[in-house]
Tab-separated table of C-alpha atoms in Angstrom:
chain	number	residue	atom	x	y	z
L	1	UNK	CA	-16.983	-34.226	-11.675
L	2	UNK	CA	-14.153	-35.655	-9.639
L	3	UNK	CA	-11.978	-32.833	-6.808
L	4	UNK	CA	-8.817	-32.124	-7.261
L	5	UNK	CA	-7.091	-32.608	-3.921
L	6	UNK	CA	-3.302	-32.132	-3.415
L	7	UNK	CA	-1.885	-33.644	-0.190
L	8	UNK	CA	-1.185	-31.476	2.584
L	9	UNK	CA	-3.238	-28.431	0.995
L	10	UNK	CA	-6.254	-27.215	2.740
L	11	UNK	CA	-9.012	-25.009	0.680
L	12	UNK	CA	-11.285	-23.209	3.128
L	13	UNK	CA	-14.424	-21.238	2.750
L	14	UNK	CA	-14.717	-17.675	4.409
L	15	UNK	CA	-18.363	-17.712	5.774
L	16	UNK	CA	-18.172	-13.982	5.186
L	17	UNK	CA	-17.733	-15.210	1.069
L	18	UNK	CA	-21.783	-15.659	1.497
L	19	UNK	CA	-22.410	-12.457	2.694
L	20	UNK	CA	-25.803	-11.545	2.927
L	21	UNK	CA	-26.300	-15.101	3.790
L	22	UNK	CA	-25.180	-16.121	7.130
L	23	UNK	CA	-23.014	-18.470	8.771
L	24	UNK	CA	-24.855	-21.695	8.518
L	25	UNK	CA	-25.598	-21.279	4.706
L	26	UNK	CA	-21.867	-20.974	4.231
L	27	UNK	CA	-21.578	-24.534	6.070
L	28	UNK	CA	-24.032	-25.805	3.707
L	29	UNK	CA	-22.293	-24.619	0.728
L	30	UNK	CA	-18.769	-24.954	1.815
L	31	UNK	CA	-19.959	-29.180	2.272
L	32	UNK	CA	-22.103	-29.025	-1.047
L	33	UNK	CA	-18.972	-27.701	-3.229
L	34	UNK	CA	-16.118	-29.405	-1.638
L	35	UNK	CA	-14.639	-27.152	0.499
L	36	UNK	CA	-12.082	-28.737	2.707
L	37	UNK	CA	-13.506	-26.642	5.891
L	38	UNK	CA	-14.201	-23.217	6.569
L	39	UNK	CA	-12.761	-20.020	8.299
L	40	UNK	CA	-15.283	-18.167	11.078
L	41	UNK	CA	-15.820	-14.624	9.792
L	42	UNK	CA	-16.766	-13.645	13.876
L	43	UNK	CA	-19.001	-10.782	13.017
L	44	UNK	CA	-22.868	-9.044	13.034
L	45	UNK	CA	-24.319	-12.992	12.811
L	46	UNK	CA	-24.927	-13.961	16.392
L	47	UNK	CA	-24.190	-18.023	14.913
L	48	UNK	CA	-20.529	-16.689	14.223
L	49	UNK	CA	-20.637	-15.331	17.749
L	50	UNK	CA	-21.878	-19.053	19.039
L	51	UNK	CA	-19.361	-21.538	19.839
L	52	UNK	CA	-21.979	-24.227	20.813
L	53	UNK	CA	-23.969	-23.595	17.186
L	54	UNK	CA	-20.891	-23.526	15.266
L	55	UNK	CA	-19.873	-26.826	17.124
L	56	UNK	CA	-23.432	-28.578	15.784
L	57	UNK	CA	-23.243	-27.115	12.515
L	58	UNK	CA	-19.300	-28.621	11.994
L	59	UNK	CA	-20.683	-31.997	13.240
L	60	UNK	CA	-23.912	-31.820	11.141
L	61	UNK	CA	-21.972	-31.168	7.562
L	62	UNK	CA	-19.316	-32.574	8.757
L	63	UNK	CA	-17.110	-30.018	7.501
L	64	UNK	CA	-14.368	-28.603	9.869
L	65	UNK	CA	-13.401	-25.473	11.129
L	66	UNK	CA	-10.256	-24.818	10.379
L	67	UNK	CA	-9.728	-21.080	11.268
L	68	UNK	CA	-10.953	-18.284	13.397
L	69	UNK	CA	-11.243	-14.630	12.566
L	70	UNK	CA	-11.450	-12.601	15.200
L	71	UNK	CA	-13.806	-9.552	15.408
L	72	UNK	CA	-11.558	-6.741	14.376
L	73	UNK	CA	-13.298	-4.760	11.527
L	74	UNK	CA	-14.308	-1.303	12.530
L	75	UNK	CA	-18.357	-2.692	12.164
L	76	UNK	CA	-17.498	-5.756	14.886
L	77	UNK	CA	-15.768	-3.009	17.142
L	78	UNK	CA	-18.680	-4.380	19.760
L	79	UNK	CA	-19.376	-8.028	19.009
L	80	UNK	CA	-17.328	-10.219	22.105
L	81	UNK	CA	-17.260	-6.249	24.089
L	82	UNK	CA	-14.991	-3.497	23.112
L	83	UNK	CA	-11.739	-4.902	24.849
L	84	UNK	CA	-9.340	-6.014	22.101
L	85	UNK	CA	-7.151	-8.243	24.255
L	86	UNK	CA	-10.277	-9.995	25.384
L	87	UNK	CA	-11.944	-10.449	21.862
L	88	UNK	CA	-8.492	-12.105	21.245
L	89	UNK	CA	-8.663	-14.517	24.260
L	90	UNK	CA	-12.340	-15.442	23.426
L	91	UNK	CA	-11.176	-16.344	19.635
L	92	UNK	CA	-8.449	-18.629	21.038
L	93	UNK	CA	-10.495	-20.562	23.247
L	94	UNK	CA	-13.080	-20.757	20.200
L	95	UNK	CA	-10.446	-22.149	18.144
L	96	UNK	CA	-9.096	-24.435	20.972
L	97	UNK	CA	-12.745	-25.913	21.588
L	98	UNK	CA	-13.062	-26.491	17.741
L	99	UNK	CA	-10.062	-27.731	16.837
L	100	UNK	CA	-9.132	-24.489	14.621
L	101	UNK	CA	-5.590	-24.279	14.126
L	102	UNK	CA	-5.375	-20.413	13.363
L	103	UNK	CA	-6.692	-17.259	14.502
L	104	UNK	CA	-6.672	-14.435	12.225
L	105	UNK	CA	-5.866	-11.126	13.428
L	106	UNK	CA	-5.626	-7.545	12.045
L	107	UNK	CA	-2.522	-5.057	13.553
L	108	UNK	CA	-4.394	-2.248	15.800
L	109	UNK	CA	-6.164	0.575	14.840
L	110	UNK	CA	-4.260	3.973	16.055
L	111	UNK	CA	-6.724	5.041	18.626
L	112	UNK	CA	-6.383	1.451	20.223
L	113	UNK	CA	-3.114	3.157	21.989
L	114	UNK	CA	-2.675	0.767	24.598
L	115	UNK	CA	-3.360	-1.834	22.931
L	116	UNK	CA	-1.050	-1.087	19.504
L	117	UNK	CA	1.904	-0.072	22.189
L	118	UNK	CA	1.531	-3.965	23.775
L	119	UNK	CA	0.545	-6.025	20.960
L	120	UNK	CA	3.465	-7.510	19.301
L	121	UNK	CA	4.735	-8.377	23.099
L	122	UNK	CA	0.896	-9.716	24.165
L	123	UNK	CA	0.837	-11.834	20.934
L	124	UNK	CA	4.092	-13.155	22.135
L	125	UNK	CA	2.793	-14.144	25.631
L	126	UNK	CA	-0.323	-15.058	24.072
L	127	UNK	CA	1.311	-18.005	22.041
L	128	UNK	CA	3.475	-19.279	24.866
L	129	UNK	CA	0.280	-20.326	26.560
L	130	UNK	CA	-1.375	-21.970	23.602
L	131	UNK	CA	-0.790	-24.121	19.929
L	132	UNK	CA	-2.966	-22.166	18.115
L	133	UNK	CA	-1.112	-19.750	15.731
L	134	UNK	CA	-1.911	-15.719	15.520
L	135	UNK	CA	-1.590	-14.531	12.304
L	136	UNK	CA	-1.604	-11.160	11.377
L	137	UNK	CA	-2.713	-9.940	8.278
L	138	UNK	CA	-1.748	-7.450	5.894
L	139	UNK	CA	-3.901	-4.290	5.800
L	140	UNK	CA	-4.011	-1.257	3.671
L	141	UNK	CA	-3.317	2.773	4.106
L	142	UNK	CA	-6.594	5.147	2.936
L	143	UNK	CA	-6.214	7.678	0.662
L	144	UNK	CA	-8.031	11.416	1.011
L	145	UNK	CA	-7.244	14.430	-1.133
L	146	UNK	CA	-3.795	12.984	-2.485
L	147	UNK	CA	-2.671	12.031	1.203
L	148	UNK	CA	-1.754	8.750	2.796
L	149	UNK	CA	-3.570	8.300	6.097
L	150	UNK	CA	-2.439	4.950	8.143
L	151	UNK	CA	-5.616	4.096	10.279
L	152	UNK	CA	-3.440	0.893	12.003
L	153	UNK	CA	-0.298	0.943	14.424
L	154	UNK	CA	2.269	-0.059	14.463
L	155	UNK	CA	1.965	-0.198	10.382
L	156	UNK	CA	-0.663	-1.463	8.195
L	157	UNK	CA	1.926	-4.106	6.550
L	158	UNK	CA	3.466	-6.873	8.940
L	159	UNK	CA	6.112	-8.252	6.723
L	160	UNK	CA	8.596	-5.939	7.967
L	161	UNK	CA	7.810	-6.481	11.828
L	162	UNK	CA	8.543	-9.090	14.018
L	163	UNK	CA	5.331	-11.219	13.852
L	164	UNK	CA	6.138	-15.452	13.081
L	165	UNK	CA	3.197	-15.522	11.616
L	166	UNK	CA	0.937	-13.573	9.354
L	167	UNK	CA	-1.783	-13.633	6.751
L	168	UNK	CA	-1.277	-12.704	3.642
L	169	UNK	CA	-4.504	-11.055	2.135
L	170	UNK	CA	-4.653	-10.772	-1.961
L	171	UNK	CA	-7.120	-8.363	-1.656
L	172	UNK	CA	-5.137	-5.997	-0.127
L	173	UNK	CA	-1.916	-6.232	-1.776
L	174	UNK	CA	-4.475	-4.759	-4.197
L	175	UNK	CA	-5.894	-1.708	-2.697
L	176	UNK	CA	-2.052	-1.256	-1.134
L	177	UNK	CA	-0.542	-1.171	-4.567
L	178	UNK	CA	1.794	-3.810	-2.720
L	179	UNK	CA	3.833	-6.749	-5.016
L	180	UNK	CA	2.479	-9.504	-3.542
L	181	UNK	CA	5.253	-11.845	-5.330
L	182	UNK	CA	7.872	-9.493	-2.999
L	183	UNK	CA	5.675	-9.897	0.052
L	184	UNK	CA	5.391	-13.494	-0.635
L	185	UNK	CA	8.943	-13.968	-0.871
L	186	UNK	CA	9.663	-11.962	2.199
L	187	UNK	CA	7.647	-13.869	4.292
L	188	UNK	CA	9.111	-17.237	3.641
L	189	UNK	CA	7.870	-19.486	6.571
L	190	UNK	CA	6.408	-17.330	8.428
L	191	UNK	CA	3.182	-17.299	6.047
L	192	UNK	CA	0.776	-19.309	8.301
L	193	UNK	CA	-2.327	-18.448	6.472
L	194	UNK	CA	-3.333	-17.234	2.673
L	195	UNK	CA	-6.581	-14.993	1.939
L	196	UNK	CA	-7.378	-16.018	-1.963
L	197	UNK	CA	-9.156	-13.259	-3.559
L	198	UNK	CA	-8.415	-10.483	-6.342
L	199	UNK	CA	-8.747	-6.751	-7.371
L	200	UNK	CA	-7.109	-4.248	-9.742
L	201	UNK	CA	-6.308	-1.742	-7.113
L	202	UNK	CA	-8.960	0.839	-6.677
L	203	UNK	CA	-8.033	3.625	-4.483
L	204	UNK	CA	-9.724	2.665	-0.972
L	205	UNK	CA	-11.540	-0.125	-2.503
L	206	UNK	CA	-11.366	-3.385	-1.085
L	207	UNK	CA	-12.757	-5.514	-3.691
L	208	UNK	CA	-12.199	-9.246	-2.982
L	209	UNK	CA	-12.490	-10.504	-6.367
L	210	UNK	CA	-12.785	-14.131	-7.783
L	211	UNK	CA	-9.277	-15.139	-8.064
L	212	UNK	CA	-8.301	-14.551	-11.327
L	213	UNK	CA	-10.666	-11.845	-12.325
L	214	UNK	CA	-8.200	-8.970	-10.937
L	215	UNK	CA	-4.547	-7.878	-11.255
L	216	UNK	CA	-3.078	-10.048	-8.582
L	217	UNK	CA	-0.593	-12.790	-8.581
L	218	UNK	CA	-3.171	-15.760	-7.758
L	219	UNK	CA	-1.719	-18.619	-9.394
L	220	UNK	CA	1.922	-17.863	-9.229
L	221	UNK	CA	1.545	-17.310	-5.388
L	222	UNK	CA	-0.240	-20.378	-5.407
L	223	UNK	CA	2.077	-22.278	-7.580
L	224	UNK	CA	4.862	-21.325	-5.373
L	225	UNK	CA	3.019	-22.282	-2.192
L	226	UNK	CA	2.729	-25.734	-3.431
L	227	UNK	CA	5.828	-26.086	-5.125
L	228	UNK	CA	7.301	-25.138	-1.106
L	229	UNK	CA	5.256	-27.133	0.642
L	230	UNK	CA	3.037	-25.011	1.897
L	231	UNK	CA	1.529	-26.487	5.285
L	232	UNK	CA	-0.748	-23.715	6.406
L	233	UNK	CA	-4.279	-22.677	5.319
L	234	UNK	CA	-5.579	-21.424	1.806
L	235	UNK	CA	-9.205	-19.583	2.599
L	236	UNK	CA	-11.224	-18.443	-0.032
L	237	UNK	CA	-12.513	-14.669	0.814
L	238	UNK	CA	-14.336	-13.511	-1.749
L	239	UNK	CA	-17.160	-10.815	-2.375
L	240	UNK	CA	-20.223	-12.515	-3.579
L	241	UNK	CA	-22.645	-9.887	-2.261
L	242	UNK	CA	-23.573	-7.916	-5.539
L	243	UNK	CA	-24.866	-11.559	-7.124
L	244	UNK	CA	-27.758	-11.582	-8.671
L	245	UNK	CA	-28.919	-14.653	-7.360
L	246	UNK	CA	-28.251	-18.081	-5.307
L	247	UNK	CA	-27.029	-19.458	-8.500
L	248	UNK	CA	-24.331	-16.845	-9.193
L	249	UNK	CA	-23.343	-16.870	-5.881
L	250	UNK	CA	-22.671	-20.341	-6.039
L	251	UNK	CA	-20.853	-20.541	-9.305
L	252	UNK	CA	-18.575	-17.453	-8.186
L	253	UNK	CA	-17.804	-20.063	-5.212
L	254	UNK	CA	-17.385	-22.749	-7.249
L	255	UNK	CA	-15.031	-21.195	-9.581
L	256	UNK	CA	-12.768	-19.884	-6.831
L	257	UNK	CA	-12.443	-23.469	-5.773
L	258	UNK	CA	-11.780	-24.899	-8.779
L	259	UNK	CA	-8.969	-22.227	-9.370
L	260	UNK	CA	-7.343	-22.565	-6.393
L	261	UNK	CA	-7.494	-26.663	-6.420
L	262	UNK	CA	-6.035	-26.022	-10.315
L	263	UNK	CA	-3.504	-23.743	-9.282
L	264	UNK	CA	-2.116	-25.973	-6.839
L	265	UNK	CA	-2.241	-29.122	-8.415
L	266	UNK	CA	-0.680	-27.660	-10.876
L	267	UNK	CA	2.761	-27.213	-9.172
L	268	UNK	CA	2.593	-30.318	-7.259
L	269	UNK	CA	1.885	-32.246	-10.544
L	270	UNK	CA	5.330	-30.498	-12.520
């Protein structure tokens, strides 16, 4: 079966979309289906950790690395030490050494005080002494007992802050109960960087659906992206961890592929 390709767009593969397969099976996969390159989920997996591995394994499947995410989940609170600012210098100079144009960042947790009080003036300095682009991504508040807790600072959404760039995550918009459409719109060139997944909005579920398989606007978003000339990065992060087998795991990334390839072809071919 022939790929779709539209000029300019770039379709990348999450390695943490293989989850509980590691890094270098997402390589393999991202090569076997036609991935354009893939995003480095920096997490547990000491290959995701390993700038010289990751380096072999881009040459070896000759697949590129197109993005970095740094270690900011509360599990990777340790991996590259506990300082924030320095997990963020270490995924810039991974992404300079590999040719990544992006790193992906989340806004601070609450108790990171010193860190959430400097970061929108440290990203700042942080670009003038680099080309790679920090995106920050949208988050999500939690919900306990009927009350909104905000676990990031200085607000789980970045649309309305003064970030250039930021990631919008489709998953989240989700579990937010955000209109992505509005968010989208909002943005306007200052999307760098597009997390494809789904949900329906479960409270304090994060679901990461196939796109298409949830309650988000996938395709229009898409559409639009295309339509505008979207020059920035589409990665596919999905949740493939509850699949049966191999083989499912493989046709849920196959079928996020094909519907993002679809999606976009289909406004640049209107």
């Amino acid at each position: 079966m022939s790929v779709i390709r539209v000029p300019g767009a770039k379709i990348a593969l999450s390695t943490a979309s293989v989850y509980p397969e590691r890094t270098p099976d997402a390589f393999e996969l991202a090569a076997r289906l036609g991935y354009d390159g893939v995003e480095i989920m920096v997490g547990a997996d000491p290959v995701s950790q390993d700038v010289d591995v990751l380096e072999r394994l881009s040459d070896h499947y000759q697949l590129p690395i197109l993005a970095i995410h740094a270690p900011c989940l509360l599990v990777t609170q340790r991996v590259w030490g506990r300082d924030p600012w320095a997990k963020l210098q270490r995924a810039q100079k991974a992404a300079e050494r590999v040719g990544a144009k992006t790193v992906v960042v989340h806004p601070p947790f609450r108790w990171q005080r010193d860190y959430a009080r400097d970061f929108e003036v440290g990203l700042a300095r942080m670009r003038d002494e680099t080309d790679v682009i920090f995106a920050v991504e949208n988050m999500f508040p939690l919900k306990a007992r009927g009350n909104e807790v905000v676990p990031y600072s200085p607000d789980w959404n970045p649309v309305d802050h003064d970030f250039p760039h930021v990631t919008l995550d489709l998953s989240h918009t989700a579990v937010s109960g955000s209109d992505a459409l509005e968010m989208f719109t909002k943005l306007g060139d200052r999307l760098a960087h597009l997390h494809l997944a789904d949900g329906v909005g479960v409270q304090n579920k994060d679901e990461h659906l196939v796109p298409g398989r949830g309650s988000q606007p996938c395709a229009p978003i898409l559409e639009r992206m295309a339509g505008n000339g979207f020059g920035g990065l589409v990665v596919l992060e999905i949740n493939t961890r509850k699949a049966a087998s191999r083989t499912e795991r493989i046709d849920d990334l196959t079928e996020a592929l094909a519907f993002a390839r679809l999606h976009l072809a289909a406004s640049s071919n209107a």
